[in-house]
Amino acid sequence: CKPAVISGMEQFNTIVLFGQLADLMEAEAICLEKGYRYQIEPVPTWLTAGCGMCLALQNVECPGLEVELRKHAMQYRVESRR
């Protein structure tokens, strides 16, 4: 499986931030397993995150991802894209 490629970042309107790169990588594995459309990108300048990268996805898929992140006891923060 590969990340879905969507033209234009406006469709990825939810950003999930992680404090550690290992958590981001684990979240990516969850997205691949569940078939969520996402992309990894630098954290926008108006936000901060420990690892400097974030997971961007469609807000309709965020609740499912959050359930999985909680199952794995991962620390994360969800923001809406401005």
XYZ file of N, CA, C and O in Angstrom:
328
model
N 0.834 -1.192 0.000
C 0.000 0.000 0.000
C 0.871 1.244 0.000
O 1.932 1.259 0.581
N 0.379 2.258 -0.654
C 1.086 3.530 -0.693
C 0.133 4.631 -0.250
O -1.077 4.491 -0.373
N 0.683 5.761 0.246
C -0.191 6.859 0.613
C -0.958 7.349 -0.601
O -0.442 7.337 -1.710
N -2.182 7.756 -0.402
C -2.982 8.294 -1.490
C -2.433 9.649 -1.888
O -2.030 10.436 -1.052
N -2.400 9.895 -3.168
C -1.944 11.185 -3.661
C -3.175 11.953 -4.112
O -3.932 11.481 -4.953
N -3.370 13.100 -3.528
C -4.494 13.950 -3.882
C -3.921 15.284 -4.330
O -3.070 15.851 -3.664
N -4.379 15.758 -5.479
C -3.867 17.046 -5.937
C -4.452 18.151 -5.086
O -5.652 18.205 -4.865
N -3.605 19.005 -4.571
C -4.044 20.117 -3.730
C -4.193 19.687 -2.283
O -4.826 18.707 -1.977
N -3.578 20.439 -1.371
C -3.612 20.072 0.033
C -4.933 20.439 0.694
O -5.166 20.065 1.819
N -5.829 21.157 -0.019
C -7.074 21.574 0.603
C -7.946 20.396 1.010
O -8.766 20.506 1.893
N -7.781 19.241 0.376
C -8.572 18.080 0.740
C -8.075 17.447 2.037
O -8.811 16.727 2.684
N -6.833 17.685 2.391
C -6.301 17.199 3.664
C -6.491 18.308 4.686
O -5.607 19.099 4.949
N -7.681 18.376 5.266
C -8.013 19.506 6.109
C -7.798 19.267 7.597
O -8.086 20.122 8.408
N -7.267 18.122 7.961
C -6.966 17.822 9.359
C -5.493 17.476 9.480
O -4.956 16.732 8.675
N -4.857 18.025 10.496
C -3.428 17.799 10.734
C -3.279 17.118 12.086
O -3.850 17.562 13.078
N -2.509 16.036 12.111
C -2.247 15.324 13.355
C -0.760 15.494 13.673
O 0.100 15.155 12.852
N -0.485 16.037 14.844
C 0.887 16.340 15.270
C 1.354 15.338 16.309
O 0.566 14.898 17.153
N 2.631 15.021 16.256
C 3.232 14.065 17.178
C 4.502 14.658 17.765
O 5.199 15.427 17.121
N 4.828 14.264 18.978
C 6.033 14.742 19.632
C 7.285 14.004 19.201
O 8.384 14.515 19.332
N 7.094 12.785 18.668
C 8.242 11.970 18.282
C 8.025 11.392 16.892
O 6.909 11.012 16.530
N 9.099 11.307 16.139
C 9.040 10.749 14.795
C 8.552 9.299 14.812
O 7.806 8.872 13.926
N 8.915 8.542 15.842
C 8.477 7.143 15.936
C 6.950 7.043 15.994
O 6.352 6.136 15.398
N 6.306 7.989 16.679
C 4.842 8.000 16.743
C 4.232 8.309 15.380
O 3.233 7.714 14.986
N 4.836 9.247 14.661
C 4.370 9.572 13.312
C 4.465 8.345 12.416
O 3.535 8.037 11.664
N 5.558 7.625 12.508
C 5.750 6.430 11.686
C 4.743 5.339 12.048
O 4.218 4.654 11.168
N 4.442 5.201 13.322
C 3.443 4.222 13.750
C 2.055 4.621 13.253
O 1.270 3.786 12.803
N 1.756 5.918 13.297
C 0.473 6.407 12.791
C 0.372 6.179 11.277
O -0.701 5.829 10.768
N 1.476 6.342 10.575
C 1.467 6.073 9.134
C 1.158 4.598 8.873
O 0.374 4.261 7.978
N 1.749 3.715 9.652
C 1.471 2.281 9.500
C -0.014 1.985 9.722
O -0.615 1.170 9.011
N -0.622 2.664 10.686
C -2.053 2.492 10.944
C -2.858 2.968 9.734
O -3.793 2.302 9.295
N -2.486 4.120 9.183
C -3.184 4.643 8.004
C -3.090 3.675 6.834
O -4.079 3.447 6.125
N -1.923 3.112 6.627
C -1.751 2.143 5.540
C -2.613 0.906 5.769
O -3.281 0.416 4.855
N -2.608 0.411 6.996
C -3.383 -0.782 7.343
C -4.879 -0.552 7.149
O -5.596 -1.417 6.645
N -5.360 0.636 7.541
C -6.795 0.937 7.495
C -7.242 1.523 6.153
O -8.427 1.688 5.919
N -6.286 1.857 5.295
C -6.626 2.420 3.995
C -6.999 3.893 4.019
O -7.662 4.386 3.111
N -6.568 4.626 5.057
C -6.859 6.051 5.143
C -6.018 6.809 4.131
O -4.846 6.504 3.915
N -6.616 7.824 3.521
C -5.890 8.696 2.600
C -5.171 9.748 3.441
O -5.795 10.404 4.271
N -3.877 9.928 3.207
C -3.083 10.832 4.036
C -1.840 11.262 3.291
O -1.538 10.733 2.208
N -1.132 12.190 3.876
C 0.225 12.496 3.436
C 1.011 13.000 4.632
O 0.439 13.547 5.576
N 2.300 12.783 4.575
C 3.204 13.303 5.601
C 3.797 14.585 5.045
O 4.221 14.626 3.884
N 3.802 15.614 5.868
C 4.298 16.909 5.413
C 4.919 17.662 6.585
O 4.696 17.296 7.744
N 5.696 18.698 6.290
C 6.251 19.510 7.378
C 5.128 20.174 8.175
O 4.070 20.489 7.634
N 5.367 20.372 9.441
C 4.391 21.062 10.284
C 4.257 22.502 9.781
O 5.259 23.173 9.552
N 3.029 22.985 9.578
C 2.853 24.379 9.150
C 3.508 25.346 10.130
O 3.593 25.072 11.330
N 3.921 26.478 9.631
C 4.660 27.442 10.458
C 3.841 27.977 11.618
O 4.407 28.402 12.622
N 2.526 27.965 11.535
C 1.683 28.479 12.619
C 1.480 27.451 13.735
O 0.812 27.723 14.718
N 2.064 26.263 13.591
C 1.991 25.213 14.610
C 3.388 24.780 15.007
O 4.353 25.049 14.309
N 3.482 24.047 16.114
C 4.755 23.450 16.510
C 4.512 21.995 16.890
O 3.453 21.641 17.405
N 5.491 21.168 16.592
C 5.450 19.768 16.993
C 6.876 19.301 17.164
O 7.774 19.730 16.446
N 7.085 18.410 18.106
C 8.419 17.954 18.440
C 9.209 17.375 17.290
O 10.396 17.606 17.175
N 8.566 16.622 16.400
C 9.331 15.944 15.354
C 9.423 16.757 14.071
O 10.163 16.401 13.171
N 8.664 17.852 13.948
C 8.754 18.717 12.774
C 7.943 18.263 11.578
O 7.859 18.970 10.580
N 7.356 17.085 11.640
C 6.525 16.561 10.551
C 5.136 16.262 11.109
O 4.973 16.071 12.309
N 4.151 16.218 10.232
C 2.798 15.912 10.676
C 2.113 15.011 9.663
O 2.591 14.828 8.544
N 1.021 14.473 10.061
C 0.200 13.631 9.215
C -1.014 14.469 8.830
O -1.706 14.994 9.712
N -1.249 14.629 7.549
C -2.412 15.388 7.079
C -3.378 14.398 6.448
O -2.973 13.507 5.700
N -4.659 14.542 6.791
C -5.652 13.632 6.248
C -7.000 14.323 6.165
O -7.168 15.449 6.617
N -7.942 13.647 5.561
C -9.292 14.188 5.444
C -9.987 14.059 6.791
O -9.859 13.042 7.466
N -10.761 15.074 7.144
C -11.368 15.055 8.477
C -12.353 13.913 8.658
O -12.597 13.493 9.771
N -12.890 13.347 7.594
C -13.818 12.221 7.752
C -13.100 10.968 8.241
O -13.721 10.072 8.811
N -11.786 10.892 8.039
C -11.022 9.729 8.471
C -10.375 9.922 9.838
O -9.888 8.977 10.444
N -10.393 11.130 10.340
C -9.720 11.424 11.606
C -10.310 10.671 12.801
O -9.549 10.143 13.614
N -11.636 10.572 12.951
C -12.157 9.832 14.112
C -11.673 8.385 14.171
O -11.319 7.889 15.238
N -11.613 7.720 13.041
C -11.120 6.340 13.013
C -9.655 6.249 13.395
O -9.242 5.359 14.139
N -8.862 7.202 12.899
C -7.446 7.220 13.250
C -7.272 7.503 14.736
O -6.453 6.857 15.400
N -8.050 8.414 15.276
C -7.928 8.732 16.704
C -8.243 7.524 17.577
O -7.577 7.301 18.593
N -9.200 6.725 17.189
C -9.504 5.493 17.937
C -8.270 4.606 17.968
O -7.882 4.079 19.021
N -7.620 4.433 16.825
C -6.426 3.584 16.749
C -5.269 4.179 17.549
O -4.544 3.449 18.230
N -5.085 5.492 17.484
C -3.998 6.129 18.232
C -4.197 5.950 19.735
O -3.238 5.709 20.468
N -5.445 6.052 20.191
C -5.728 5.839 21.619
C -5.473 4.386 22.009
O -4.971 4.115 23.104
N -5.804 3.441 21.133
C -5.532 2.025 21.419
C -4.042 1.789 21.633
O -3.650 0.943 22.428
N -3.221 2.545 20.904
C -1.767 2.407 21.012
C -1.170 3.350 22.051
O 0.044 3.476 22.151
N -2.035 4.040 22.803
C -1.608 4.974 23.863
C -0.606 6.001 23.341
O 0.367 6.337 24.010
N -0.861 6.510 22.147
C 0.037 7.484 21.536
C -0.362 8.902 21.914
O -1.538 9.209 22.061
N 0.644 9.756 22.071
C 0.428 11.171 22.336
C 0.337 11.892 20.995
O 1.234 11.750 20.162
N -0.725 12.657 20.796
C -0.918 13.373 19.547
C -1.807 14.586 19.784
O -2.431 14.707 20.834
N -1.861 15.457 18.780
C -2.740 16.616 18.827
C -3.339 16.805 17.440
O -2.645 16.661 16.433
N -4.619 17.108 17.371
C -5.313 17.288 16.102
C -5.618 18.771 15.917
O -6.101 19.433 16.835
N -5.329 19.273 14.729
C -5.608 20.675 14.378
C -6.301 20.703 13.023
O -6.050 19.839 12.175
N -7.125 21.707 12.811
C -7.723 21.931 11.493
C -6.793 22.819 10.690
O -6.192 23.758 11.232
N -6.688 22.520 9.400
C -5.855 23.352 8.525
C -6.529 24.713 8.357
O -7.730 24.795 8.194
N -5.744 25.747 8.413
C -6.278 27.112 8.239
C -6.443 27.428 6.784
O -5.788 26.953 5.937
